[in-house]
PDB file of C-alpha atoms in Angstrom:
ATOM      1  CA  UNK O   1       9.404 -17.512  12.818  1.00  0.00           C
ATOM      2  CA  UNK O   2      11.953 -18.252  10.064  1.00  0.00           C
ATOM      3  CA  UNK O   3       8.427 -19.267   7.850  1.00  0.00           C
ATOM      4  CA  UNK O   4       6.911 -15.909   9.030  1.00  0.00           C
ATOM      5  CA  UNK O   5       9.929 -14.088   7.886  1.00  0.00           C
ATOM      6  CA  UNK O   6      10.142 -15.568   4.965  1.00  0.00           C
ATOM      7  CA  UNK O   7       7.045 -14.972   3.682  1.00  0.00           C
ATOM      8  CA  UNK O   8       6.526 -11.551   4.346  1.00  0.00           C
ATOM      9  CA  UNK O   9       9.714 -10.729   2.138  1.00  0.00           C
ATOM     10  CA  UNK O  10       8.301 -12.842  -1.055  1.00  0.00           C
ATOM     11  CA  UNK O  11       4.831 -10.859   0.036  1.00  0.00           C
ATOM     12  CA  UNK O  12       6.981  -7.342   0.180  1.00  0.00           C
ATOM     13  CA  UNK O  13       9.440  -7.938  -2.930  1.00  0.00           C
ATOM     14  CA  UNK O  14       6.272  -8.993  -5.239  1.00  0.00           C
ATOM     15  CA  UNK O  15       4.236  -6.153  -3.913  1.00  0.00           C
ATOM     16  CA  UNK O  16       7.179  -3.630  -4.845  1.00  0.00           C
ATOM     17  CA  UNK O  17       7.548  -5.609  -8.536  1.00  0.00           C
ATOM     18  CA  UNK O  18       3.895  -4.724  -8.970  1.00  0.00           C
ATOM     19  CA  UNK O  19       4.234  -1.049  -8.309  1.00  0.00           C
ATOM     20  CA  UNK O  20       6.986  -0.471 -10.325  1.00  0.00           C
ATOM     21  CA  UNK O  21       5.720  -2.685 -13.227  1.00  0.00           C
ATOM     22  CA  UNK O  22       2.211  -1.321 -13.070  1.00  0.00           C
ATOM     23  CA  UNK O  23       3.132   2.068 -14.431  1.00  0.00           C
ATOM     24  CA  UNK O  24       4.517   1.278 -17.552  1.00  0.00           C
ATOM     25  CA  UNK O  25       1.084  -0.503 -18.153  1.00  0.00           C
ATOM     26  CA  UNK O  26      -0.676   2.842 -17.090  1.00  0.00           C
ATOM     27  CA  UNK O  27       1.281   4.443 -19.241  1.00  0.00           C
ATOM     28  CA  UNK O  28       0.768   2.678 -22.585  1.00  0.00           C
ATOM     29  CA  UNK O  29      -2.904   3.334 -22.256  1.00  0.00           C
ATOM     30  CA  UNK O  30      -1.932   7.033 -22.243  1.00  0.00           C
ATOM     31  CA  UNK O  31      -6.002   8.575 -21.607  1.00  0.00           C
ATOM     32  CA  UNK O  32      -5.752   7.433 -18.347  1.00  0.00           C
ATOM     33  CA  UNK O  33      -5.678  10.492 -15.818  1.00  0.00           C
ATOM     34  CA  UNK O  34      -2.749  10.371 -12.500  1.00  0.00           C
ATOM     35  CA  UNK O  35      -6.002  10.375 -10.424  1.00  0.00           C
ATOM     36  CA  UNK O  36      -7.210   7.807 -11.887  1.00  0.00           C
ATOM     37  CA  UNK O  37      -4.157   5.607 -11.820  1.00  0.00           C
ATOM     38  CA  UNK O  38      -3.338   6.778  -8.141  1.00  0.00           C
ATOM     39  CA  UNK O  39      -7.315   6.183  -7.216  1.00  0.00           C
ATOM     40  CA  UNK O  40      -7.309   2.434  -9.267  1.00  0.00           C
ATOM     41  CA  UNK O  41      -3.620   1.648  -7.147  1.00  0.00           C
ATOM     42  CA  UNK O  42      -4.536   2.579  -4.015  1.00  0.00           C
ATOM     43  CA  UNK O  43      -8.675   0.453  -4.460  1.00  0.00           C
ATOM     44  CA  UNK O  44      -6.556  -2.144  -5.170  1.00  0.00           C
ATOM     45  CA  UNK O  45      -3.825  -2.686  -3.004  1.00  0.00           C
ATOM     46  CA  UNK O  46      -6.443  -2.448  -0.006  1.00  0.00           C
ATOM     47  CA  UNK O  47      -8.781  -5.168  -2.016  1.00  0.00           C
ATOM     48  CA  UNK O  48      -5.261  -7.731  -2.592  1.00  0.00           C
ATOM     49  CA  UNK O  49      -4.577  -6.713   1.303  1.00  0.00           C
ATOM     50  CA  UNK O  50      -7.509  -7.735   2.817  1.00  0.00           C
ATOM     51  CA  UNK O  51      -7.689 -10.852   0.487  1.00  0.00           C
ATOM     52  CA  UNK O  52      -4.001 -11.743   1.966  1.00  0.00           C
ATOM     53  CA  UNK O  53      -5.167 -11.047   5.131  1.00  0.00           C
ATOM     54  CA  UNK O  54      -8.484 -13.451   4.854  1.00  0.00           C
ATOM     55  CA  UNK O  55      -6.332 -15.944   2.868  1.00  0.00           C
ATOM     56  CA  UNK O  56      -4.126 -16.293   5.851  1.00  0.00           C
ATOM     57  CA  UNK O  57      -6.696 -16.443   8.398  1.00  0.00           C
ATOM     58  CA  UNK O  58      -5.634 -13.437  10.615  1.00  0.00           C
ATOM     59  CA  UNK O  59      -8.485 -11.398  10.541  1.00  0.00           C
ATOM     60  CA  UNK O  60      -9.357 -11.418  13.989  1.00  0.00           C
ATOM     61  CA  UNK O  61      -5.845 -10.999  14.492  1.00  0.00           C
ATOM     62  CA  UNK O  62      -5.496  -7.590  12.004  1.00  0.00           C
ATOM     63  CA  UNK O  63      -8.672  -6.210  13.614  1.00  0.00           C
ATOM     64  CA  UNK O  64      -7.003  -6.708  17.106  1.00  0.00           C
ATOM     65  CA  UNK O  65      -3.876  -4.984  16.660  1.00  0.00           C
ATOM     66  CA  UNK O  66      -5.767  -2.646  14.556  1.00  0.00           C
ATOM     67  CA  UNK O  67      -7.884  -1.836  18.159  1.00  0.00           C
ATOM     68  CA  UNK O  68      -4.705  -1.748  19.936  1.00  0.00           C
ATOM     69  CA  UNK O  69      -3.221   1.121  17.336  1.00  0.00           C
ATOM     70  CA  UNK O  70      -5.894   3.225  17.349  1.00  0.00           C
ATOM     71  CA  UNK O  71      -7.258   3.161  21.817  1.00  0.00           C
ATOM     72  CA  UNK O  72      -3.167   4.073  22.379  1.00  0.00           C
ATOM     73  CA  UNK O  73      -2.554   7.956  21.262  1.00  0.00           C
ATOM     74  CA  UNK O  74       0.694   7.608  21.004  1.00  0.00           C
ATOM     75  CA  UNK O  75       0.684   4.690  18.730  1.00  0.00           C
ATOM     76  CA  UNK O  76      -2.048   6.330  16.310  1.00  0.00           C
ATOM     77  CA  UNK O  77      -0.637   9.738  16.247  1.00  0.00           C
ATOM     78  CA  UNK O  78       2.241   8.272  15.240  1.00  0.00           C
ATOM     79  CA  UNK O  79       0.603   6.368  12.562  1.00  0.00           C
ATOM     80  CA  UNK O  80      -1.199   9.567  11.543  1.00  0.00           C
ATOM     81  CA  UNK O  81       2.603  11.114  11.465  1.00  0.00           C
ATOM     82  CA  UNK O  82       3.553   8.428   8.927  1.00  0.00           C
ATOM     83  CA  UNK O  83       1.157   8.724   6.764  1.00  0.00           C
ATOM     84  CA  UNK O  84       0.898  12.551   6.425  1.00  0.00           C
ATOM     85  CA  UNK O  85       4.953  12.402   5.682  1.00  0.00           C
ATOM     86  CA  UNK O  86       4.150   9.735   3.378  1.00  0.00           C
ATOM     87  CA  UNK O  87       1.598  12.116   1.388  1.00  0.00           C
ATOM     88  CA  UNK O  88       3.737  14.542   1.533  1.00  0.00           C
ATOM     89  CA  UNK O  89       6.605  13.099   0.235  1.00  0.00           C
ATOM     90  CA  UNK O  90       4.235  11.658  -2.179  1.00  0.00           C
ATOM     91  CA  UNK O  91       3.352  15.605  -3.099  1.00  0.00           C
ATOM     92  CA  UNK O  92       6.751  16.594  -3.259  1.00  0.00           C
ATOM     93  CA  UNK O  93       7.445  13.904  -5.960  1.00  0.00           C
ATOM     94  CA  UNK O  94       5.023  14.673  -7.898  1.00  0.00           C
ATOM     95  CA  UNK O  95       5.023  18.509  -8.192  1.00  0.00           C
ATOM     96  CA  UNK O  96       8.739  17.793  -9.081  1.00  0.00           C
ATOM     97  CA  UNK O  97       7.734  15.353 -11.654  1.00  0.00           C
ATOM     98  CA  UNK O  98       5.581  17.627 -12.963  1.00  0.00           C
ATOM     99  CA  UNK O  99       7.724  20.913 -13.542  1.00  0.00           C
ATOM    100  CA  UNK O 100      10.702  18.140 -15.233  1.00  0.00           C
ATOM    101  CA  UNK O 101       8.305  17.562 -18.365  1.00  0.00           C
TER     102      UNK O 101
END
């Protein structure tokens, strides 16, 4: 469990030094549209997610508890919850990014 634990906070802390370093790269190549930043993030977080998760040998395990989330309404309605406050708070951040320029 300790192991377990362990892990996931190297796997979490690196993750976060990524998205905060990856900007700065972004922006030094200054053509390169929010869209297509946001787009090129998001392709490749799934892509470095599902090569953690086949890595680790837990697919059968992922797809599992994915079944489990999404045949329970309360679970996935939840989930759908979390990720429209996510975008959301996502949208808010931006629009107020925008209007500091």
């Amino acid at each position: 469990m300790e192991s377990t634990f362990r892990q996931g906070i190297i796997y979490s802390l690196t993750a976060y030094l990524l998205w905060g370093i990856l900007p700065i790269y972004w922006k030094t190549l200054g053509v390169v549209q929010a869209f297509e930043i946001l787009s090129n993030r998001f392709i490749w977080s799934c892509v470095f997610v599902w090569i953690l998760i086949i890595a680790s040998g837990r697919v059968k395990s992922f797809l599992a508890e994915t079944q489990d989330i999404f045949t329970n309404p309360k679970q996935a309605l939840a989930m759908l919850a979390a990720a429209l406050r996510s975008v959301s708070t996502g949208g808010c951040l931006f629009g107020l990014s925008m209007t500091a320029e």
